[in-house]
């Protein structure tokens, strides 16, 4: 009985992946036809270089959504961390080795705090992370209202570095995604994230440490936001409190496009990865054919609706 | 038929817990105002109070609508984007005389109703989660709006719009009177009408509502339409207050409206809440913001305090009712 449901679930997920993969190929072909510069190595390299920020925040969101929550503090957190990194590195450029772990620890701590608050106060995650987002954003603005700071050359290089012609950031992204995927599928803790997202009460009755898993998922989301912020700061070279404003909601799009269900318990990181590729490639293509960013918004909205329409089956 | 005639859903909305909630928040508001009055003599000046209420009115209009949607287990993230879109639509008439105002209102309400219909259809008929449906709507409206304006602000407005938004009749802000009118009208719909009882039924148990002969889809869709129409009207009043249409008029109202409703005890899980308590939530929110300003704290502090209070208030209701 349970074997059958698992099988069905897997098949449906496979179908989602397949649809997104086909769309990716269609986009690539369309891009190639519409512009002869789209399918050049140079552009593909650029495209992969851009993946890391959206990729990391979407991965973080995937953990939380799979666990049955939502994290709306991601954007503010990324903004705060870019401000921290750029200002810290302007003050002491030699302390990169200290700044990066500090940023990651702080990010993880904020994420874990989100999780703790939902667990201890039993407040809807939407409210908790929204509140946290407001607190983090306010605190960042009190420290610095305008973009500022700077980063040393060596640090900036991590955003643009290439290993054997492949962008370093893309390699990092793929490795992290592969690791995350294996962890979710193959380890007890990873699988329990699905269990908690599918049916929290059942997970509790089965003796899973539900509260700890919730906190873990949010902490991972924070950690991912930290990694995103590091690469973002390296690329832009400044700390901008508002830079994350759009990221929160953007992080949700690849997750749902990749077939992960917002209610939790179903989906996976491979889908999110394909979703990130699709969104990034689509935006790049639209830029190539000079579609204004205004219409890109419209298209992004339609994609969310269509993706959800494809992935959801009508239940009553 | 019979179940609808029994007072069950209403008694649920007026239970001890919810009465406590309402007065608990009122006590909090009074305490907050006392602190404000002690901290700054400016606070209780009529000019300041009227100012606070004028600012609160458009948000209140949005909250009235947001309450309907949250009651049926939804939420609407597209309200702020709709407010700005309605504002742009209002300037599209390029009207300089007040005769255009009714036309502007009709067009705005029509557009809002269509937006609400689409939101509601996606949620009720297509099973899209309210978060995603209204998020997508928010982005789509934003794109259309920017594409139309090219990103530039416009300011051709009939002079009467300004009066509606910040004018006064016998010292009472016009927009506050409008809000009171809206709140009472929709309050009667929600707390006294058959449709209102259906909303509470669908919110607390859609299946039971269905078995009792209520069409949940129809109720949900109507709630989204009501929400969008309230937001659209709120957008017109906010526009008149601000004077020029930036493409971001109303930004932040989607979250503030949800926060106010939750502080007012409207449960995100649906089926529980009261319009007037939600409006008290608005009052708390604007008094806090005003207090921060009067105390001379940097305006960014509002964000921090708001964040703490929203989590705290939600936790308070959680434990009270557990």
mmCIF file of N, CA, C and O in Angstrom, chain B residues 179-211:
data_model
loop_
_atom_site.group_PDB
_atom_site.id
_atom_site.type_symbol
_atom_site.label_atom_id
_atom_site.label_comp_id
_atom_site.label_asym_id
_atom_site.label_seq_id
_atom_site.Cartn_x
_atom_site.Cartn_y
_atom_site.Cartn_z
ATOM 1 N N UNK B 179 -14.167 54.580 5.623
ATOM 2 C CA UNK B 179 -13.747 53.317 6.222
ATOM 3 C C UNK B 179 -14.823 52.788 7.162
ATOM 4 O O UNK B 179 -15.183 51.606 7.123
ATOM 5 N N UNK B 180 -15.377 53.696 7.990
ATOM 6 C CA UNK B 180 -16.409 53.274 8.938
ATOM 7 C C UNK B 180 -17.592 52.693 8.170
ATOM 8 O O UNK B 180 -18.137 51.648 8.530
ATOM 9 N N UNK B 181 -17.967 53.379 7.096
ATOM 10 C CA UNK B 181 -19.084 52.926 6.276
ATOM 11 C C UNK B 181 -18.802 51.526 5.708
ATOM 12 O O UNK B 181 -19.616 50.609 5.813
ATOM 13 N N UNK B 182 -17.601 51.376 5.138
ATOM 14 C CA UNK B 182 -17.196 50.072 4.565
ATOM 15 C C UNK B 182 -17.200 48.989 5.633
ATOM 16 O O UNK B 182 -17.721 47.892 5.432
ATOM 17 N N UNK B 183 -16.605 49.318 6.773
ATOM 18 C CA UNK B 183 -16.457 48.318 7.833
ATOM 19 C C UNK B 183 -17.821 47.888 8.355
ATOM 20 O O UNK B 183 -18.069 46.703 8.574
ATOM 21 N N UNK B 184 -18.728 48.865 8.532
ATOM 22 C CA UNK B 184 -20.056 48.507 9.046
ATOM 23 C C UNK B 184 -20.806 47.668 8.014
ATOM 24 O O UNK B 184 -21.380 46.620 8.331
ATOM 25 N N UNK B 185 -20.738 48.106 6.741
ATOM 26 C CA UNK B 185 -21.437 47.354 5.699
ATOM 27 C C UNK B 185 -20.911 45.921 5.629
ATOM 28 O O UNK B 185 -21.679 44.956 5.684
ATOM 29 N N UNK B 186 -19.601 45.771 5.550
ATOM 30 C CA UNK B 186 -19.045 44.423 5.429
ATOM 31 C C UNK B 186 -19.119 43.671 6.758
ATOM 32 O O UNK B 186 -19.188 42.445 6.776
ATOM 33 N N UNK B 187 -19.104 44.425 7.861
ATOM 34 C CA UNK B 187 -19.282 43.795 9.163
ATOM 35 C C UNK B 187 -20.654 43.153 9.256
ATOM 36 O O UNK B 187 -20.801 42.031 9.757
ATOM 37 N N UNK B 188 -21.683 43.845 8.748
ATOM 38 C CA UNK B 188 -23.031 43.268 8.750
ATOM 39 C C UNK B 188 -23.062 42.029 7.855
ATOM 40 O O UNK B 188 -23.593 40.987 8.228
ATOM 41 N N UNK B 189 -22.444 42.152 6.687
ATOM 42 C CA UNK B 189 -22.402 40.997 5.779
ATOM 43 C C UNK B 189 -21.758 39.810 6.482
ATOM 44 O O UNK B 189 -22.268 38.691 6.439
ATOM 45 N N UNK B 190 -20.650 40.066 7.154
ATOM 46 C CA UNK B 190 -19.876 38.962 7.729
ATOM 47 C C UNK B 190 -20.511 38.401 8.997
ATOM 48 O O UNK B 190 -20.584 37.197 9.187
ATOM 49 N N UNK B 191 -20.966 39.282 9.868
ATOM 50 C CA UNK B 191 -21.375 38.816 11.195
ATOM 51 C C UNK B 191 -22.883 38.695 11.361
ATOM 52 O O UNK B 191 -23.365 38.247 12.380
ATOM 53 N N UNK B 192 -23.642 39.149 10.380
ATOM 54 C CA UNK B 192 -25.084 39.090 10.552
ATOM 55 C C UNK B 192 -25.814 38.405 9.393
ATOM 56 O O UNK B 192 -26.989 38.124 9.501
ATOM 57 N N UNK B 193 -25.162 38.177 8.281
ATOM 58 C CA UNK B 193 -25.915 37.657 7.130
ATOM 59 C C UNK B 193 -25.686 36.163 6.955
ATOM 60 O O UNK B 193 -24.762 35.576 7.534
ATOM 61 N N UNK B 194 -26.516 35.587 6.155
ATOM 62 C CA UNK B 194 -26.403 34.172 5.829
ATOM 63 C C UNK B 194 -25.062 33.889 5.142
ATOM 64 O O UNK B 194 -24.370 32.924 5.449
ATOM 65 N N UNK B 195 -24.709 34.787 4.217
ATOM 66 C CA UNK B 195 -23.440 34.621 3.510
ATOM 67 C C UNK B 195 -22.266 34.625 4.496
ATOM 68 O O UNK B 195 -21.321 33.837 4.376
ATOM 69 N N UNK B 196 -22.353 35.517 5.492
ATOM 70 C CA UNK B 196 -21.305 35.582 6.502
ATOM 71 C C UNK B 196 -21.171 34.271 7.251
ATOM 72 O O UNK B 196 -20.063 33.781 7.492
ATOM 73 N N UNK B 197 -22.330 33.686 7.599
ATOM 74 C CA UNK B 197 -22.278 32.403 8.301
ATOM 75 C C UNK B 197 -21.656 31.330 7.413
ATOM 76 O O UNK B 197 -20.933 30.472 7.879
ATOM 77 N N UNK B 198 -21.953 31.424 6.118
ATOM 78 C CA UNK B 198 -21.350 30.453 5.196
ATOM 79 C C UNK B 198 -19.835 30.609 5.174
ATOM 80 O O UNK B 198 -19.090 29.625 5.102
ATOM 81 N N UNK B 199 -19.355 31.860 5.241
ATOM 82 C CA UNK B 199 -17.910 32.099 5.254
ATOM 83 C C UNK B 199 -17.262 31.408 6.452
ATOM 84 O O UNK B 199 -16.260 30.708 6.321
ATOM 85 N N UNK B 200 -17.873 31.586 7.633
ATOM 86 C CA UNK B 200 -17.310 30.950 8.830
ATOM 87 C C UNK B 200 -17.351 29.427 8.717
ATOM 88 O O UNK B 200 -16.429 28.744 9.146
ATOM 89 N N UNK B 201 -18.430 28.914 8.127
ATOM 90 C CA UNK B 201 -18.528 27.462 7.974
ATOM 91 C C UNK B 201 -17.435 26.940 7.048
ATOM 92 O O UNK B 201 -16.754 25.961 7.348
ATOM 93 N N UNK B 202 -17.290 27.610 5.896
ATOM 94 C CA UNK B 202 -16.277 27.168 4.938
ATOM 95 C C UNK B 202 -14.883 27.286 5.556
ATOM 96 O O UNK B 202 -14.038 26.414 5.372
ATOM 97 N N UNK B 203 -14.679 28.356 6.324
ATOM 98 C CA UNK B 203 -13.366 28.575 6.927
ATOM 99 C C UNK B 203 -13.030 27.548 7.981
ATOM 100 O O UNK B 203 -11.888 27.108 8.087
ATOM 101 N N UNK B 204 -14.043 27.163 8.778
ATOM 102 C CA UNK B 204 -13.697 26.220 9.842
ATOM 103 C C UNK B 204 -13.741 24.780 9.378
ATOM 104 O O UNK B 204 -13.014 23.943 9.895
ATOM 105 N N UNK B 205 -14.584 24.476 8.386
ATOM 106 C CA UNK B 205 -14.620 23.102 7.887
ATOM 107 C C UNK B 205 -15.303 23.039 6.524
ATOM 108 O O UNK B 205 -16.522 22.891 6.430
ATOM 109 N N UNK B 206 -14.501 23.133 5.454
ATOM 110 C CA UNK B 206 -15.071 23.188 4.110
ATOM 111 C C UNK B 206 -15.950 21.977 3.792
ATOM 112 O O UNK B 206 -17.003 22.118 3.165
ATOM 113 N N UNK B 207 -15.524 20.822 4.275
ATOM 114 C CA UNK B 207 -16.262 19.606 3.940
ATOM 115 C C UNK B 207 -17.638 19.627 4.594
ATOM 116 O O UNK B 207 -18.651 19.319 3.964
ATOM 117 N N UNK B 208 -17.641 19.998 5.877
ATOM 118 C CA UNK B 208 -18.913 20.070 6.590
ATOM 119 C C UNK B 208 -19.815 21.109 5.928
ATOM 120 O O UNK B 208 -21.025 20.904 5.781
ATOM 121 N N UNK B 209 -19.207 22.234 5.506
ATOM 122 C CA UNK B 209 -19.988 23.276 4.846
ATOM 123 C C UNK B 209 -20.622 22.725 3.580
ATOM 124 O O UNK B 209 -21.804 22.932 3.295
ATOM 125 N N UNK B 210 -19.808 21.970 2.829
ATOM 126 C CA UNK B 210 -20.297 21.384 1.576
ATOM 127 C C UNK B 210 -21.463 20.439 1.848
ATOM 128 O O UNK B 210 -22.487 20.476 1.179
ATOM 129 N N UNK B 211 -21.302 19.605 2.898
ATOM 130 C CA UNK B 211 -22.351 18.638 3.220
ATOM 131 C C UNK B 211 -23.617 19.336 3.708
ATOM 132 O O UNK B 211 -24.704 18.784 3.640
#
